[in-house]
Short mmCIF file of C-alpha atoms in Angstrom, two decimals:
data_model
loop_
_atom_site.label_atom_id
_atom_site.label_comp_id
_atom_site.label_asym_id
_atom_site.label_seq_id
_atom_site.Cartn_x
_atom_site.Cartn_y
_atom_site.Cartn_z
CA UNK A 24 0.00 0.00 0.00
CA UNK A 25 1.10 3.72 -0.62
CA UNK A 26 3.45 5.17 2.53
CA UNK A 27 4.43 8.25 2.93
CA UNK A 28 7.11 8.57 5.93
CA UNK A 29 8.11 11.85 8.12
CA UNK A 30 10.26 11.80 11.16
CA UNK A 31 7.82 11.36 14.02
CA UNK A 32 10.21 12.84 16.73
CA UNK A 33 10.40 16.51 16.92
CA UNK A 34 12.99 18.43 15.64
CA UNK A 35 14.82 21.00 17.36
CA UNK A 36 16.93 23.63 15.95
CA UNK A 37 18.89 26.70 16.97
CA UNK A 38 17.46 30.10 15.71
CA UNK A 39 19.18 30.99 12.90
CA UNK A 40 20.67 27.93 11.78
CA UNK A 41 18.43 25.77 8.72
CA UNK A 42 15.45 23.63 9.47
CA UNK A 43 15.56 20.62 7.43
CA UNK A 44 12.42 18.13 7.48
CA UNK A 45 12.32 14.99 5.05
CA UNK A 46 9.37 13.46 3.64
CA UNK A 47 9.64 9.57 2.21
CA UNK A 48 7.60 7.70 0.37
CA UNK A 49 6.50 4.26 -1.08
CA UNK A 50 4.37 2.34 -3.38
CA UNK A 51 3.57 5.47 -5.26
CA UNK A 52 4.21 7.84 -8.45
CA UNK A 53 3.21 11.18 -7.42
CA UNK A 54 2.97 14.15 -9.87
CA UNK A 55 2.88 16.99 -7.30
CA UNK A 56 4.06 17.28 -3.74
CA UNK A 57 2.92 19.79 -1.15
CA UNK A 58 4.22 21.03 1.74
CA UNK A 59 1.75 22.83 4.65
CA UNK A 60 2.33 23.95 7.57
CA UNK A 61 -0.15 23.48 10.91
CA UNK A 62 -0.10 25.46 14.32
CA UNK A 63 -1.80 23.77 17.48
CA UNK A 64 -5.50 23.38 16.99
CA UNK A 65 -5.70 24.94 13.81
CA UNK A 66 -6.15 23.53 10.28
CA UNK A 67 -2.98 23.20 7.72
CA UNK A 68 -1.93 25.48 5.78
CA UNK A 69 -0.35 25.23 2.07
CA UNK A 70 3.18 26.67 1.84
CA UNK A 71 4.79 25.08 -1.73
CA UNK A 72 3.82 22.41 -4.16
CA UNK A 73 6.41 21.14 -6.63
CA UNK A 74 5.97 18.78 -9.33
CA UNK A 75 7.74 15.53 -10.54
CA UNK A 76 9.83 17.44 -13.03
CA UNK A 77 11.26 20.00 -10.94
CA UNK A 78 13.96 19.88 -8.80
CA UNK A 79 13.78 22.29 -6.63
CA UNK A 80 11.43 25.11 -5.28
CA UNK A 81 12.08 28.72 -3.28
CA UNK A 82 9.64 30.66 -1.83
CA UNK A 83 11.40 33.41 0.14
CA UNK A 84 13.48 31.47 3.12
CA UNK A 85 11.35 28.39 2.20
CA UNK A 86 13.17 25.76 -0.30
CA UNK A 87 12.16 22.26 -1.47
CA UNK A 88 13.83 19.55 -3.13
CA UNK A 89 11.82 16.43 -4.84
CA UNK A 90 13.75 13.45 -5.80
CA UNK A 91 11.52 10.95 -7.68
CA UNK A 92 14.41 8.03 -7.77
CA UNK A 93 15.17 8.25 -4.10
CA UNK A 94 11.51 8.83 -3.28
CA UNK A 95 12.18 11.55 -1.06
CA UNK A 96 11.30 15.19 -0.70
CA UNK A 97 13.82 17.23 1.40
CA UNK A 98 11.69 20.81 3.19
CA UNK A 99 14.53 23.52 3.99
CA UNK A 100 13.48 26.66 6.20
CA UNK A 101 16.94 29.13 6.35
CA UNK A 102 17.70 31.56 8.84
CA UNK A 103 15.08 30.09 10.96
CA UNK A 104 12.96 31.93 13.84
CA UNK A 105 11.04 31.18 16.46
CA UNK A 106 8.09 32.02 14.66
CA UNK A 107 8.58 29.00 12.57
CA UNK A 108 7.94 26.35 15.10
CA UNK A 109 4.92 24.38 14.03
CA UNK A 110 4.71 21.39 12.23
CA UNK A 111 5.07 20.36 8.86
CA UNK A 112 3.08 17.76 6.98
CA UNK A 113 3.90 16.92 3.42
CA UNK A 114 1.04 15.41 0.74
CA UNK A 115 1.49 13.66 -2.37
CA UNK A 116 -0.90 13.97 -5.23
CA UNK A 117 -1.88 12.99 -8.74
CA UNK A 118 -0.57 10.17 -8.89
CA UNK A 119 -2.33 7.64 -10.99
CA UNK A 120 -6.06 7.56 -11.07
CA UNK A 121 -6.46 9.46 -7.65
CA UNK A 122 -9.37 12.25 -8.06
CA UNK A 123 -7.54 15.26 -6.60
CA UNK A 124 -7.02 13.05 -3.70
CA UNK A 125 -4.09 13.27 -1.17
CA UNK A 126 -2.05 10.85 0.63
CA UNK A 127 -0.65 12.91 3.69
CA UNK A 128 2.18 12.12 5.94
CA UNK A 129 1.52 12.55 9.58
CA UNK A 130 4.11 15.78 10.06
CA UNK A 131 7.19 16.37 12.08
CA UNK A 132 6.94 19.05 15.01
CA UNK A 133 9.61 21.67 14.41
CA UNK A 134 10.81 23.74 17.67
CA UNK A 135 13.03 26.74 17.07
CA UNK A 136 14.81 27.55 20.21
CA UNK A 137 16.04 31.53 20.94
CA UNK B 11 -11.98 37.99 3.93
CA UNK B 12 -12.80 34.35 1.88
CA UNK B 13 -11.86 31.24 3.70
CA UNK B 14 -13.50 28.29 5.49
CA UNK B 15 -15.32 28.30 8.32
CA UNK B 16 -15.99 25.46 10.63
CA UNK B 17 -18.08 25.00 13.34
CA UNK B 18 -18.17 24.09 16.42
CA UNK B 19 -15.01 24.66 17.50
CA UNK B 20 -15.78 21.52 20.09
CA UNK B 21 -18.07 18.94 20.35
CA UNK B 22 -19.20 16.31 22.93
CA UNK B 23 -21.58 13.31 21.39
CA UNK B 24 -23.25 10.88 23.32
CA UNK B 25 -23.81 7.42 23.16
CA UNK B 26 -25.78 6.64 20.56
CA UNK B 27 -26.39 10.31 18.98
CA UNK B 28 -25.96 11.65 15.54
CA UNK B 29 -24.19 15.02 15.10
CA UNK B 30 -23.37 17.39 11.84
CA UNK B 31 -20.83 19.41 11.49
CA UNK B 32 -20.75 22.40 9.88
CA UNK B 33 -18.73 23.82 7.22
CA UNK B 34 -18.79 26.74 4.90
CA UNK B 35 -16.72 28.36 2.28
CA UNK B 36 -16.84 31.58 0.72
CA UNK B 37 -13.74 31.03 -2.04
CA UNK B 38 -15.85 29.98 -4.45
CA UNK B 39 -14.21 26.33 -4.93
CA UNK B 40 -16.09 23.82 -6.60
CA UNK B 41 -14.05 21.06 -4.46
CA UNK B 42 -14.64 20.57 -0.73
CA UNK B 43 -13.17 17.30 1.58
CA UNK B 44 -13.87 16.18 5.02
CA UNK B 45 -10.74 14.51 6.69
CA UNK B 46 -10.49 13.00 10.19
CA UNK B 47 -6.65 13.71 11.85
CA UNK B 48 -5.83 11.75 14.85
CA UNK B 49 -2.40 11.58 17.09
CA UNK B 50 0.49 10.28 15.11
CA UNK B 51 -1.08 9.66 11.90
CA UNK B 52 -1.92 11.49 8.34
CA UNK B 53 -4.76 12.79 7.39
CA UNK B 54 -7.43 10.31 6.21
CA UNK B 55 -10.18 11.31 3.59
CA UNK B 56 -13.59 10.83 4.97
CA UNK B 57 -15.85 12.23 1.81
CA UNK B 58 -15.18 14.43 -0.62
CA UNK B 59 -17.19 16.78 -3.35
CA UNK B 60 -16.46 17.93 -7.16
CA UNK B 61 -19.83 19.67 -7.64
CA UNK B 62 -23.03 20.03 -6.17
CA UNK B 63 -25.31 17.28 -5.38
CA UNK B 64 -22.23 15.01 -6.11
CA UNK B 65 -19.92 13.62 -3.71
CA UNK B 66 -17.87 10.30 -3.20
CA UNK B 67 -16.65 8.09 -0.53
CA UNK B 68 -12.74 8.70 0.98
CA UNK B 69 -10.69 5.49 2.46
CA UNK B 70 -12.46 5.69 5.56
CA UNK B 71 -16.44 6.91 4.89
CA UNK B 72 -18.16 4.06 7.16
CA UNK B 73 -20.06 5.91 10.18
CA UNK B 74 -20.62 9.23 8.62
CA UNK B 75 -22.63 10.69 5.87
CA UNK B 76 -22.12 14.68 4.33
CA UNK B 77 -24.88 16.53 1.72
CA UNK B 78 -23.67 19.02 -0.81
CA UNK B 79 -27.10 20.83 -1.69
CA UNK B 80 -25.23 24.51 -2.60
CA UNK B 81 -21.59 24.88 -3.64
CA UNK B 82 -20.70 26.85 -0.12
CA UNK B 83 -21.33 24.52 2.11
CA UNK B 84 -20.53 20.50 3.04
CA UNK B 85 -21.94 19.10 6.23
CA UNK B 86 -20.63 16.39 7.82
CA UNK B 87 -22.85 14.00 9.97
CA UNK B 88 -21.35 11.79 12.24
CA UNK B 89 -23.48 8.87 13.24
CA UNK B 90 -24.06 6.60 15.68
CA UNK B 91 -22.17 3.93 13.44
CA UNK B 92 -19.33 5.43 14.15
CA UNK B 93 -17.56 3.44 17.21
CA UNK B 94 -14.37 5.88 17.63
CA UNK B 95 -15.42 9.13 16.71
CA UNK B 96 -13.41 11.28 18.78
CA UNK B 97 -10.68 12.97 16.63
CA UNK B 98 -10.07 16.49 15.00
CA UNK B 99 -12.29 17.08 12.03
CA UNK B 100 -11.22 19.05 8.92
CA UNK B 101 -13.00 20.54 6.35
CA UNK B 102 -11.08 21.38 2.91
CA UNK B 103 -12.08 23.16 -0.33
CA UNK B 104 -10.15 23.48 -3.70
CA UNK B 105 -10.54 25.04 -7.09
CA UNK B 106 -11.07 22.49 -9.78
CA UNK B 107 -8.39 23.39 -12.68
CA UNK B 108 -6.48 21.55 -14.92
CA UNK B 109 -3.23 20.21 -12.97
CA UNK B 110 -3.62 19.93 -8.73
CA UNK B 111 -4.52 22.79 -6.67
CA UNK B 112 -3.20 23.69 -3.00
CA UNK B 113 -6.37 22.75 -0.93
CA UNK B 114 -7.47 25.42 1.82
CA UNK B 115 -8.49 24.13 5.48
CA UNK B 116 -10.92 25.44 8.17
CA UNK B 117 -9.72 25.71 11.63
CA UNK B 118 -10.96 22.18 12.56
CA UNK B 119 -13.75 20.77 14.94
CA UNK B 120 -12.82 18.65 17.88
CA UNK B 121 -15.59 15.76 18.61
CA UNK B 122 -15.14 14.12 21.81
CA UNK B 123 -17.34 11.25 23.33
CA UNK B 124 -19.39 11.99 26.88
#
């Protein structure tokens, strides 16, 4: 069955110093691959999607990687802040005959310490 | 403002009671999903809706049933049938375009068993 993989323990980084969260999967061909981010008690919220043909994608001090042979999407967050602890879930989509559906890992906690 | 609104913010269901959820959007998406998120795990589609008076099962539909009578709004009922409701609920809405589209969330309802 289709697995998507994201380290369950929390992660906990310096401020300042680059967050980076990895997102594995199996048993699956995905054409797109999003990364949201969720606070406590309220609902996720979509940061970047990047598709099976592209490498990479930057949005500001947001970066992410996709790497269809090693099944694996890298998230990067530079110059990280306090502000950025949350945690991150990544969801793969389009992949065969899947109806705008998602297959969504269950997130990693990020904690940015001052 | 557009977004998605959910509501209630909390719920308590007893034994043997149906209960509906409520959730509108205002983005004008034709797409709108119900998920179910519980501790440690992704989230899991519960229903989901492509147009009005249309809508289609998720992985895990058994115990609850939604309506989609006007393109703003999705209910979700939970019933009785349900053995192990208690989770976070979350409502989702998309555009419908060619290629996949970020999907945007409402701030969740938690249902909890008396």
């Amino acid at each position: 069955s289709q697995k998507i993989e994201q380290n369950s323990e929390a992660l906990n980084i310096q401020e300042g110093k680059t967050a980076t969260l990895t997102c594995n999967y199996t048993n699956y061909s995905p054409a797109y691959l999003q990364w949201y981010r969720q606070d406590p008690g309220r609902g996720p919220v979509f940061l970047l999607l990047i598709r099976e043909n592209e490498k990479e994608k930057r949005k500001e001090r947001l970066k992410v990687t996709f790497d269809t042979t090693l099944k694996q999407s890298l998230f990067h967050i530079t110059a990280s802040q306090p502000a950025d602890s949350a945690t991150y879930l990544c969801a793969l989509g389009g992949g065969g005959d899947s109806n705008y559906q998602l297959i969504w890992g269950a997130g990693t906690k990020l904690i940015i310490k001052p | 403002d557009g977004g998605i609104t959910q509501s209630p913010k909390y719920l308590f269901r007893k034994e043997g009671q149906n209960v509906t959820l409520s959730c509108e959007q205002n983005l004008n998406h034709d797409a709108m999903y119900w998920y179910r998120q519980d501790p440690g795990q992704g989230l899991r589609l519960i229903y989901y809706s492509q147009i009005v008076n249309d809508f289609q099962k998720g992985d895990i539909a058994e115990g609850y049933s939604v309506s989609r009578e006007k393109k703003e709004s999705f209910p979700l009922t939970v019933t009785s049938a349900q053995k192990n409701p208690t989770a976070f609920y979350l409502c989702a809405s998309s555009m419908m375009r060619q290629g996949f589209q970020p999907q945007h969330f409402g701030d969740g309802t938690r249902l909890s068993i008396l």
